[in-house]
CSV table of C-alpha atoms in Angstrom, one decimal:
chain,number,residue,atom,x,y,z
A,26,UNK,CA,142.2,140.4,84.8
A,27,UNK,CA,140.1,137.6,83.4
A,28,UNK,CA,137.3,137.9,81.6
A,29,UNK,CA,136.1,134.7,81.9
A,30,UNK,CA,134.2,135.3,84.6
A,31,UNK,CA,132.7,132.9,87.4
A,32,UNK,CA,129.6,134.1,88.8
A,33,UNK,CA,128.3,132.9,92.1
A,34,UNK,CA,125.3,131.4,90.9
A,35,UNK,CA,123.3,130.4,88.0
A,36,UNK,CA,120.4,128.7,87.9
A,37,UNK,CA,119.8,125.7,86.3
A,38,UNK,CA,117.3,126.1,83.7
A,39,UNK,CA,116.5,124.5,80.7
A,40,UNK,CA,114.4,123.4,77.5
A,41,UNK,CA,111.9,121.2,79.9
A,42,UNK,CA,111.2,124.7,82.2
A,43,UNK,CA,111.0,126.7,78.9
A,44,UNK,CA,108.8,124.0,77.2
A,45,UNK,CA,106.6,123.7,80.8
A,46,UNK,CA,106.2,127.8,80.7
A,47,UNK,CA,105.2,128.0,77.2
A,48,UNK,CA,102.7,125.4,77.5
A,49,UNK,CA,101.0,127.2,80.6
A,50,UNK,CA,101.4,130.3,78.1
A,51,UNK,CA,99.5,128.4,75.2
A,52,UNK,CA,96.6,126.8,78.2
A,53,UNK,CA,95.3,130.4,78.2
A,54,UNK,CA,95.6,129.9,82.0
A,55,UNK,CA,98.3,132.0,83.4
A,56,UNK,CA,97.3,133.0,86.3
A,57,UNK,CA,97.0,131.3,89.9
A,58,UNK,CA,95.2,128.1,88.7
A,59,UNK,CA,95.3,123.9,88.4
A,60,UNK,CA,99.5,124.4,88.1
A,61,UNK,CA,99.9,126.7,91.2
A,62,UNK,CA,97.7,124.0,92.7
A,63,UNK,CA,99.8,121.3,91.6
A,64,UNK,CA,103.0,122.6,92.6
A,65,UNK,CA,101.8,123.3,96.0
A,66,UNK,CA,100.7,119.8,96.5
A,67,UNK,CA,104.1,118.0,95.0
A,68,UNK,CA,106.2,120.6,97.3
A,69,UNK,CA,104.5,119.9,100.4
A,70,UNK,CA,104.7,116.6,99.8
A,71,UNK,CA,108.2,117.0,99.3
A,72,UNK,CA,109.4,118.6,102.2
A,73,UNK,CA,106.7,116.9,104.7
A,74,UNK,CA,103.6,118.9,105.2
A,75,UNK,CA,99.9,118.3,105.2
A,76,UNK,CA,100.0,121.7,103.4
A,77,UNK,CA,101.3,123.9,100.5
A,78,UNK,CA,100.0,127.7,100.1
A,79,UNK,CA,102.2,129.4,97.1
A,80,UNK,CA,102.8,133.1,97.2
A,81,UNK,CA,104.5,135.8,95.8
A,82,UNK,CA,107.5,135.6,97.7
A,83,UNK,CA,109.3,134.5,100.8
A,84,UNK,CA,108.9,137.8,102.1
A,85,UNK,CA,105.1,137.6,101.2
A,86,UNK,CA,105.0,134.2,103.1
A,87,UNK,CA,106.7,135.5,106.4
A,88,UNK,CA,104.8,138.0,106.3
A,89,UNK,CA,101.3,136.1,106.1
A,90,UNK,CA,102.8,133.3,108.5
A,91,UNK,CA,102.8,136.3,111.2
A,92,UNK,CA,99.2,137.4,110.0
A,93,UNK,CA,98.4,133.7,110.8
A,94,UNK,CA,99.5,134.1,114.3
A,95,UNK,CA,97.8,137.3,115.0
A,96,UNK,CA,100.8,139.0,115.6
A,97,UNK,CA,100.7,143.1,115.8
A,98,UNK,CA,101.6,146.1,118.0
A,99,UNK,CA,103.1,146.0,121.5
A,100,UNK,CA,104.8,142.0,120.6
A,101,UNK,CA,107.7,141.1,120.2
A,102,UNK,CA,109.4,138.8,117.8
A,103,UNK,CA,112.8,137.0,118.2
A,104,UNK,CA,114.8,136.8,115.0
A,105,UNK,CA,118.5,136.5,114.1
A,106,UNK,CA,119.8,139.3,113.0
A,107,UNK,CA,122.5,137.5,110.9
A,108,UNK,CA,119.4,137.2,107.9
A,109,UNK,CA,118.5,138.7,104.9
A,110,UNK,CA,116.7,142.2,105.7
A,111,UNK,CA,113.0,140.3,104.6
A,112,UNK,CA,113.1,138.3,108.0
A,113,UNK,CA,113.5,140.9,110.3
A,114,UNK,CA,111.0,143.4,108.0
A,115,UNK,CA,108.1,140.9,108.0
A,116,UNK,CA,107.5,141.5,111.7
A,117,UNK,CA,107.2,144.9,111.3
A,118,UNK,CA,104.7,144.8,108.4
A,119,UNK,CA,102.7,143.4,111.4
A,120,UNK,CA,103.3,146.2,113.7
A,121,UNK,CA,105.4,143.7,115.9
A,122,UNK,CA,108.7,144.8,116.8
A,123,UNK,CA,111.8,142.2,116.4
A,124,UNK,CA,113.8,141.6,118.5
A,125,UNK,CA,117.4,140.4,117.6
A,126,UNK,CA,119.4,137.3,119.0
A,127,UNK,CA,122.6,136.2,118.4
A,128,UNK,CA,124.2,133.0,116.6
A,129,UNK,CA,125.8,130.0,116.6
A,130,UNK,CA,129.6,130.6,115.1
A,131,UNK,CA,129.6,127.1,112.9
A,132,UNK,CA,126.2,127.5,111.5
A,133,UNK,CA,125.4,130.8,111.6
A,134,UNK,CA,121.6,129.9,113.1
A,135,UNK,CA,119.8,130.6,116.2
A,136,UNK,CA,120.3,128.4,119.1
A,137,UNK,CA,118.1,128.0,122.1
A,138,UNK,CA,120.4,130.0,124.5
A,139,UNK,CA,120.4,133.0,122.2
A,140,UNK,CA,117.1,133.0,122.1
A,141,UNK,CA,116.7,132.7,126.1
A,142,UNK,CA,118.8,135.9,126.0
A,143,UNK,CA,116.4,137.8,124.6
A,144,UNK,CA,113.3,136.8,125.3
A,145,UNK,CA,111.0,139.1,127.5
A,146,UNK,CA,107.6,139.1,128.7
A,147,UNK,CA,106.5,140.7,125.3
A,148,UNK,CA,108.0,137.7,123.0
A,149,UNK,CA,104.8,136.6,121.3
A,150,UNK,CA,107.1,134.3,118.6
A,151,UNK,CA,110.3,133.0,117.5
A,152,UNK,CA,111.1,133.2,113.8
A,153,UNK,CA,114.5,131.1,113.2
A,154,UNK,CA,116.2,130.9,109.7
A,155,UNK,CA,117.9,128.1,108.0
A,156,UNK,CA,120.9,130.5,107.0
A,157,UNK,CA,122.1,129.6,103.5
A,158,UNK,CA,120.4,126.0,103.5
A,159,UNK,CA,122.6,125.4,106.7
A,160,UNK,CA,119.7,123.6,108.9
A,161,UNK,CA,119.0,125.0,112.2
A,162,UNK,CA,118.5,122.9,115.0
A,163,UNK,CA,114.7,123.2,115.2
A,164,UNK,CA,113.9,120.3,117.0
A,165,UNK,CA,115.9,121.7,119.9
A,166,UNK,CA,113.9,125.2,119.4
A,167,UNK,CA,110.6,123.6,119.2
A,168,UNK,CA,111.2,121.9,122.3
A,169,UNK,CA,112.2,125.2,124.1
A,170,UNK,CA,109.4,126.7,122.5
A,171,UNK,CA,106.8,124.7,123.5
A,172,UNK,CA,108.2,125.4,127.0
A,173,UNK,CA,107.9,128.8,127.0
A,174,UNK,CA,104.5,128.7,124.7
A,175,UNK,CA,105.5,130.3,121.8
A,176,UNK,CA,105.3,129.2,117.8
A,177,UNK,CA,108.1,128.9,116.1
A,178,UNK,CA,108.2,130.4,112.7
A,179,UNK,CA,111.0,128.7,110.5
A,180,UNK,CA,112.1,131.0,107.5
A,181,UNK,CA,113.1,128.4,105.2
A,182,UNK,CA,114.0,130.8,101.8
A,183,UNK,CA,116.9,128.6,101.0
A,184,UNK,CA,116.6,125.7,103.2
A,185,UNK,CA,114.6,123.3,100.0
A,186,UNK,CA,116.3,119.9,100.2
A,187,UNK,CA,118.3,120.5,103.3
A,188,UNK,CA,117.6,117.9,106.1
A,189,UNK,CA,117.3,117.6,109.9
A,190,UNK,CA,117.5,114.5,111.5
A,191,UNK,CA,117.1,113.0,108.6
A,192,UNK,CA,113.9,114.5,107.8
A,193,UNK,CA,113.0,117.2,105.1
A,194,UNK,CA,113.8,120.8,106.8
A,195,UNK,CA,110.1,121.8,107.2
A,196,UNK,CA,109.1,118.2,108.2
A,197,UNK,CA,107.0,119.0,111.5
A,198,UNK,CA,107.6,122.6,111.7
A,199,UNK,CA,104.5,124.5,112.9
A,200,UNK,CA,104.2,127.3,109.6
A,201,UNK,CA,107.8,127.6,107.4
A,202,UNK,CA,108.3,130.1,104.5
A,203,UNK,CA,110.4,129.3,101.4
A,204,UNK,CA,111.9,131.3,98.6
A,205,UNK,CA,112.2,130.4,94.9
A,206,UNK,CA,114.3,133.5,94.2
A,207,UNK,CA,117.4,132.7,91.0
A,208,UNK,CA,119.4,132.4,93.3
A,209,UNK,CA,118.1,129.3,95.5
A,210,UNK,CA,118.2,125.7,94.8
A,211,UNK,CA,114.8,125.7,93.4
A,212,UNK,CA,113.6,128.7,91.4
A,213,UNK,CA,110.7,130.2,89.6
A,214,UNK,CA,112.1,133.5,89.1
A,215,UNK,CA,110.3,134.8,91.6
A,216,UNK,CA,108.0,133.3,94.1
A,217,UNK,CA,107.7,131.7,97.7
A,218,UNK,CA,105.1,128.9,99.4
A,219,UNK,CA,104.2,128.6,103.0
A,220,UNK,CA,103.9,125.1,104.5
A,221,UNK,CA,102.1,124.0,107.7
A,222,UNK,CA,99.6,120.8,108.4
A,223,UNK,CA,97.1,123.3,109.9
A,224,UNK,CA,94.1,122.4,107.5
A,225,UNK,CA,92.8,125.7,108.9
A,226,UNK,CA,95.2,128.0,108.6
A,227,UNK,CA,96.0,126.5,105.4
A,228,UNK,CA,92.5,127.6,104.2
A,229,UNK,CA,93.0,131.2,105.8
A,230,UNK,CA,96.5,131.8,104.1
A,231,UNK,CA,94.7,131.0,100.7
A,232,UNK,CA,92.4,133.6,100.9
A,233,UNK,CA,94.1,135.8,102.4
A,234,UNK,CA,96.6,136.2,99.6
A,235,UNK,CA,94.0,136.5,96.9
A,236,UNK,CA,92.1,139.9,98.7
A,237,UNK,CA,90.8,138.2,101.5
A,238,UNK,CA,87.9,136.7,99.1
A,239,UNK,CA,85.9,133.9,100.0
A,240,UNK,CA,85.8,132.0,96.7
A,241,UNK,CA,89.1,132.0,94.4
A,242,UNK,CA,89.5,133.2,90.9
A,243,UNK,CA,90.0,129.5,89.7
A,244,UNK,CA,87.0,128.3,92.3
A,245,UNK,CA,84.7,131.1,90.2
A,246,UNK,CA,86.0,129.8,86.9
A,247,UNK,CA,85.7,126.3,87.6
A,248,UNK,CA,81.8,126.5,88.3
A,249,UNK,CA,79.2,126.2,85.8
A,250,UNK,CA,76.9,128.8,88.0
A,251,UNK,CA,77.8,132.2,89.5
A,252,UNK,CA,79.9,132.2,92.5
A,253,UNK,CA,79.5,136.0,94.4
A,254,UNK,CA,82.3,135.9,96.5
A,255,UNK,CA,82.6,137.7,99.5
A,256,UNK,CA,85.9,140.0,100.9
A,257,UNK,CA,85.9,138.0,104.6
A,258,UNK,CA,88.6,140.1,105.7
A,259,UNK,CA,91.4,142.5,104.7
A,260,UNK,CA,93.9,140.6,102.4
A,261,UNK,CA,96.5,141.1,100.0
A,262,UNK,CA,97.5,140.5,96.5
A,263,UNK,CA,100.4,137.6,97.0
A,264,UNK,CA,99.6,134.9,94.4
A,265,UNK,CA,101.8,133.0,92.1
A,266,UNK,CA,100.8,132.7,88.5
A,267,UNK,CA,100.8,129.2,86.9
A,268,UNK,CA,103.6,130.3,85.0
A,269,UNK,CA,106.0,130.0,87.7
A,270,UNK,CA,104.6,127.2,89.1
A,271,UNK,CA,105.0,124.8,86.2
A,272,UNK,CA,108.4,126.1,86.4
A,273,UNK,CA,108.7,125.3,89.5
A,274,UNK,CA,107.3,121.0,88.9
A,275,UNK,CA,110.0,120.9,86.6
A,276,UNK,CA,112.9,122.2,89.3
A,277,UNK,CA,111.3,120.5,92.0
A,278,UNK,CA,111.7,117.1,89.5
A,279,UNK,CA,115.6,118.2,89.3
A,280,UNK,CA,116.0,119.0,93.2
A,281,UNK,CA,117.4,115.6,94.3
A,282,UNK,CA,120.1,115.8,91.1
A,283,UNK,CA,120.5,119.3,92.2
A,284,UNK,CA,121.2,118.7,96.0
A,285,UNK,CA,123.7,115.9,95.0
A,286,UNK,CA,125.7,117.9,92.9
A,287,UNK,CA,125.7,120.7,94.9
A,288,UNK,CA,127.2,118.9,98.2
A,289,UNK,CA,129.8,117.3,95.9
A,290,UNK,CA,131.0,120.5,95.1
A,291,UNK,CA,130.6,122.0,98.5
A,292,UNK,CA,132.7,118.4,99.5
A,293,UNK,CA,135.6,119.1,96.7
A,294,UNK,CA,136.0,122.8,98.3
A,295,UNK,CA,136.2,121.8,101.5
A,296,UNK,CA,139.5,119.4,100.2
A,297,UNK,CA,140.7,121.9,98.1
A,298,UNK,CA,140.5,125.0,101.0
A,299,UNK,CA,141.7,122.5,103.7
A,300,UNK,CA,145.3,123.5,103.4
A,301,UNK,CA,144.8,127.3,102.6
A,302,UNK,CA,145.5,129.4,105.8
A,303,UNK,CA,143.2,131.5,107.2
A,304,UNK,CA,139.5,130.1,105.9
A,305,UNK,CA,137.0,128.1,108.0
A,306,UNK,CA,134.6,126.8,105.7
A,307,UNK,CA,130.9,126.2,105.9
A,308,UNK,CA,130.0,122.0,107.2
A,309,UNK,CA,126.9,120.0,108.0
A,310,UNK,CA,126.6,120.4,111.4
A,311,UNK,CA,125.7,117.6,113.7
A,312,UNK,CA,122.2,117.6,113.7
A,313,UNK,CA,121.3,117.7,109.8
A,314,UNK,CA,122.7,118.3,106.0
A,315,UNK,CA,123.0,121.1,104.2
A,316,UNK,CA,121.7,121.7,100.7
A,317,UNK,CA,124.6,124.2,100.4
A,318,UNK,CA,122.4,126.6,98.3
A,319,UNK,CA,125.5,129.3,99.7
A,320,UNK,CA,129.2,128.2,100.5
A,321,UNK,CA,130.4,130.4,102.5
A,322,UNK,CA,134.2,130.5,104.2
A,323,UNK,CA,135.0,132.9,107.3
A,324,UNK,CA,138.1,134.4,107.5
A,325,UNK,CA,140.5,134.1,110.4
A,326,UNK,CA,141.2,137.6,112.4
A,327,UNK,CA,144.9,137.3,111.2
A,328,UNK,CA,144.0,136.9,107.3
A,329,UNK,CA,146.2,138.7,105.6
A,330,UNK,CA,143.5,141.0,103.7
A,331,UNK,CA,140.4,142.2,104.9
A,332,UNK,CA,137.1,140.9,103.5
A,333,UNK,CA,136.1,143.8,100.9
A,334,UNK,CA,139.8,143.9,99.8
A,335,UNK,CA,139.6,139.6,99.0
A,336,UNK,CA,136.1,140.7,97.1
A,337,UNK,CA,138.0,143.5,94.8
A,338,UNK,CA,141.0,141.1,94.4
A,339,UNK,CA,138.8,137.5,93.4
A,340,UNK,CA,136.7,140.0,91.0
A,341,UNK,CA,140.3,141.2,89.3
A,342,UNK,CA,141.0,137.3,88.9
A,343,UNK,CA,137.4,136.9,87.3
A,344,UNK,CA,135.6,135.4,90.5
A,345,UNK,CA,132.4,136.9,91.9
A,346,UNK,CA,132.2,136.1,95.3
A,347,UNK,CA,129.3,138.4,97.7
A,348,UNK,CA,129.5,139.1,101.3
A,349,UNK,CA,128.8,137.4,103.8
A,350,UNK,CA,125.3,136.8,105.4
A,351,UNK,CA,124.1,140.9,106.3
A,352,UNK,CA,123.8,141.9,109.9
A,353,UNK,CA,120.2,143.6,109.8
A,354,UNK,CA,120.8,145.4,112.6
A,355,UNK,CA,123.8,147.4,111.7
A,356,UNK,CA,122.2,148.4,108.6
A,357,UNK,CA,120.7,151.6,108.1
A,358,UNK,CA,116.7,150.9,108.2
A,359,UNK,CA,117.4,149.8,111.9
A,360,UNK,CA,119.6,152.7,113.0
A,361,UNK,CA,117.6,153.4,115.9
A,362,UNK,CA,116.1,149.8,116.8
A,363,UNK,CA,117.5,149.1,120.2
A,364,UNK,CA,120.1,145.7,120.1
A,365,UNK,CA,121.5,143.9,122.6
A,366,UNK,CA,125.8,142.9,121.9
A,367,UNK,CA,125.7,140.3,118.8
A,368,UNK,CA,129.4,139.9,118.6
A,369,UNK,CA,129.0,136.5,116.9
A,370,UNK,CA,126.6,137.8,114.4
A,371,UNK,CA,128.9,140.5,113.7
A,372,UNK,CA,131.9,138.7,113.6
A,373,UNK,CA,130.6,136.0,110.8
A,374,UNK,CA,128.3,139.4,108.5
A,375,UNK,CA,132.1,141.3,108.6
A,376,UNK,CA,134.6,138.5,107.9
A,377,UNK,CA,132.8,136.2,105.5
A,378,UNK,CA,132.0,135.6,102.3
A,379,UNK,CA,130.2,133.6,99.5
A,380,UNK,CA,132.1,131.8,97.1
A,381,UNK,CA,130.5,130.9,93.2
A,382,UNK,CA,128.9,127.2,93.3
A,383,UNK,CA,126.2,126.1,91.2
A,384,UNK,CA,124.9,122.8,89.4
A,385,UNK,CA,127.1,122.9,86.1
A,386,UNK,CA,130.0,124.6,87.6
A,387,UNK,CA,133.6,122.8,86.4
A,388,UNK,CA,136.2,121.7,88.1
A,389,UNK,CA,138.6,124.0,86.2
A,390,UNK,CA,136.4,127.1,87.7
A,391,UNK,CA,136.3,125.9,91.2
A,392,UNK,CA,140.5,125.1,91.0
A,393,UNK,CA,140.6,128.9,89.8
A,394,UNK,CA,138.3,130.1,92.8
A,395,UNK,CA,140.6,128.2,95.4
A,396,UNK,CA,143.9,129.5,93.4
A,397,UNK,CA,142.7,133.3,93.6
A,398,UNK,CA,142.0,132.3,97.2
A,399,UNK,CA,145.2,131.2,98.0
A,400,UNK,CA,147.3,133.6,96.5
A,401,UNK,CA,145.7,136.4,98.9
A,402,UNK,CA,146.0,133.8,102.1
A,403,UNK,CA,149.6,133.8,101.0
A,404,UNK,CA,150.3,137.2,100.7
C-alpha cells in the first residue's frame, strides 16, 4: 500500500489568498461589506449577468432563487435526481415538492424529453444542474421552457468557467446558483452567489439574506446619519463575510489559469484511459466545454470489479477516488417520495466514479491513477 497518497482534490490556494484574507482581517471590516460587494460585481461580470447577490452557500442560493419565484406548497418542481442531495432539498425548504427526471447517459444532465416525462399540471419550475461542470444544454431547456411557461432555475455549484455555446455557463440564464465549496474550481471555503439580470429581484435576494431588512449593515455604516431600517419581510441569515470574498477576487483572478490546466489534465486522461477496457470517460459534449471541476469515468456492465470494490482497491494503491454523482432518490431522506423509473440515473450514481484531478497535480500521480486503473480492468 502506498502512502503517498493522491487525493481527489486540493484547492489551489496560496500566499496572494492568505495575504488578501489577512488584510480584510487587519480593515476591521470582516463582515459582509465593500469586498463581498466587489466580488459580486467581478463574478457577475464574469460569467455574464447584470447581477451578483453572494450568500452563504449554494444551498442557501437555491434555496432563495425558489423564494424568488414564490414557490411553496401544492408545486411541483422538476429536478434531476442524479445531484447532490442540496438541489433536490432546496425545494422542499419551500414547501414545494420535487419531482425527479431522468438524464442524459454522456452528460449526466437533464434533457428536455426527461423533463416532458415528468412534468404535470402542478410543475411550477424546472431546476437543471450543470453536473460536475459538465454544461447542460440550457438553451435547449429554456426554449422548452418558455413553451410550457415555466422558469428555469440552473444550479450551477460547480459549473464556474464551464461554457455553452461559447458563452459563460450562466450567460442569459433567468436566476443560477453557484458554489465556492474546496472542492470546486473556485473556492472560498465556504460560500455561494446567485446571478440573474433581474435588477429587481436582485434587490429582493439582498435583503432577503440579511433578515429581510430594508437598509444593509454596510448601508447603516456607511451613512453619516441614522438609518432605522425596517424588517420588509421574513428573511434569513445567508451572507458572506468579506473574508471569503477577498478570497474569492483572488481565485476568480486564477480561474482562467485554473480552467486551462484542468482540461489539460482531463485531455491527458482521456489518452491515457483510451486503451483500458471497460471505462467510458467524462467529454465536452456538443453543445459546450466543461470546466472539469469532477472527472468522472463510468464503468462498463462487464468490468471485471464492481464499483465499491475498484474504490477499496485504488485507496490500497494510494489513490482516493469518490463515487459517483448520488442518486437522491434512492437515498434514505427520500424513502417514501414517489419516483418514476430513472434507470439512466441509476445506472451512471451505481457504476461511476471520480477520479483525483486538481491544478498542481503531476504527471507521475495521474500515470499512477491510470496504472491502479488498469491493473483492476485487467484482472
Amino acid at each position: 500500500m502506498s502512502t503517498d497518497r493522491i487525493p481527489v482534490m486540493i484547492p489551489w490556494l496560496g500566499e496572494d489568498e492568505a495575504k488578501a484574507a489577512s488584510d480584510a482581517v487587519l480593515s476591521g471590516w470582516v463582515a459582509q461589506g465593500p469586498r463581498v460587494a466587489a466580488f459580486e460585481k467581478a463574478f457577475a461580470e464574469r460569467v455574464g449577468a447584470e447581477h451578483g447577490i453572494a450568500v452563504s452557500s449554494c444551498t442557501t442560493a437555491l434555496h432563495l432563487s425558489l423564494v424568488a419565484l414564490g414557490l411553496g406548497p401544492g408545486d411541483e418542481v422538476v429536478v434531476p435526481s442524479l445531484s447532490f442531495i442540496a438541489t433536490a432539498n432546496a425545494v422542499r425548504y419551500v414547501g414545494a415538492e420535487p419531482v425527479f427526471a431522468d438524464v442524459d447517459p454522456d452528460t449526466g444532465n437533464l434533457t428536455t424529453a426527461t423533463v416532458d416525462a415528468v412534468r404535470t399540471p402542478r410543475t411550477r419550475a424546472v431546476l437543471a444542474v450543470h453536473q460536475g461542470g459538465v454544461p447542460a444544454d440550457v438553451h435547449a431547456l429554456r426554449a422548452a421552457c418558455a413553451d410550457w411557461d415555466l422558469p428555469l432555475v440552473e444550479d450551477a455549484a460547480c459549473a464556474i468557467g464551464s461554457t455553452v455555446g461559447g458563452k459563460p455557463v450562466g450567460h442569459g440564464a433567468l436566476i443560477a446558483a453557484w458554489s465556492f465549496h474546496p472542492r470546486k474550481v473556485v473556492t472560498t471555503g465556504e460560500g455561494g452567489m446567485i446571478t440573474t439580470d433581474d435588477a429587481e429581484w436582485a434587490t429582493r435576494l439582498r435583503r432577503l439574506r440579511e433578515h429581510g431588512m430594508s437598509a444593509s449593515a454596510a448601508e447603516r455604516h456607511a451613512s453619516n446619519k441614522p438609518v432605522l431600517e425596517q424588517y420588509v419581510e421574513v428573511g434569513y441569515n445567508y451572507r458572506m463575510t468579506d473574508v471569503q470574498a477577498a478570497i474569492g477576487l483572488v481565485q476568480l483572478g486564477k480561474l482562467d489559469a485554473m480552467i486551462a490546466r484542468r482540461r489539460e489534465l482531463a485531455a491527458r486522461y482521456a489518452a491515457l484511459l483510451r486503451d483500458v477496457p471497460g471505462l467510458t470517460p467524462v467529454t465536452d459534449p456538443a453543445h459546450g466545454q466543461s470546466n472539469y471541476q469532477s472527472y468522472w469515468v463510468q464503468l462498463a456492465e462487464d468490468f471485471p470489479v464492481g464499483r465499491d470494490d475498484l474504490l477499496a482497491a485504488l485507496a490500497d494503491a494510494g489513490v482516493s477516488a469518490r463515487r459517483g454523482i448520488m442518486a437522491s432518490h434512492l437515498e434514505p431522506a427520500y424513502a417514501d417520495h414517489p419516483a418514476v423509473p430513472l434507470p439512466v440515473t441509476e445506472r451512471i450514481s451505481r457504476d461511476s466514479l471520480i477520479l483525483p484531478l486538481f491544478h498542481t497535480m503531476t504527471e507521475a500521480q495521474q500515470d499512477r491513477v491510470v496504472a491502479a486503473l488498469t491493473e483492476q480492468a485487467r484482472r
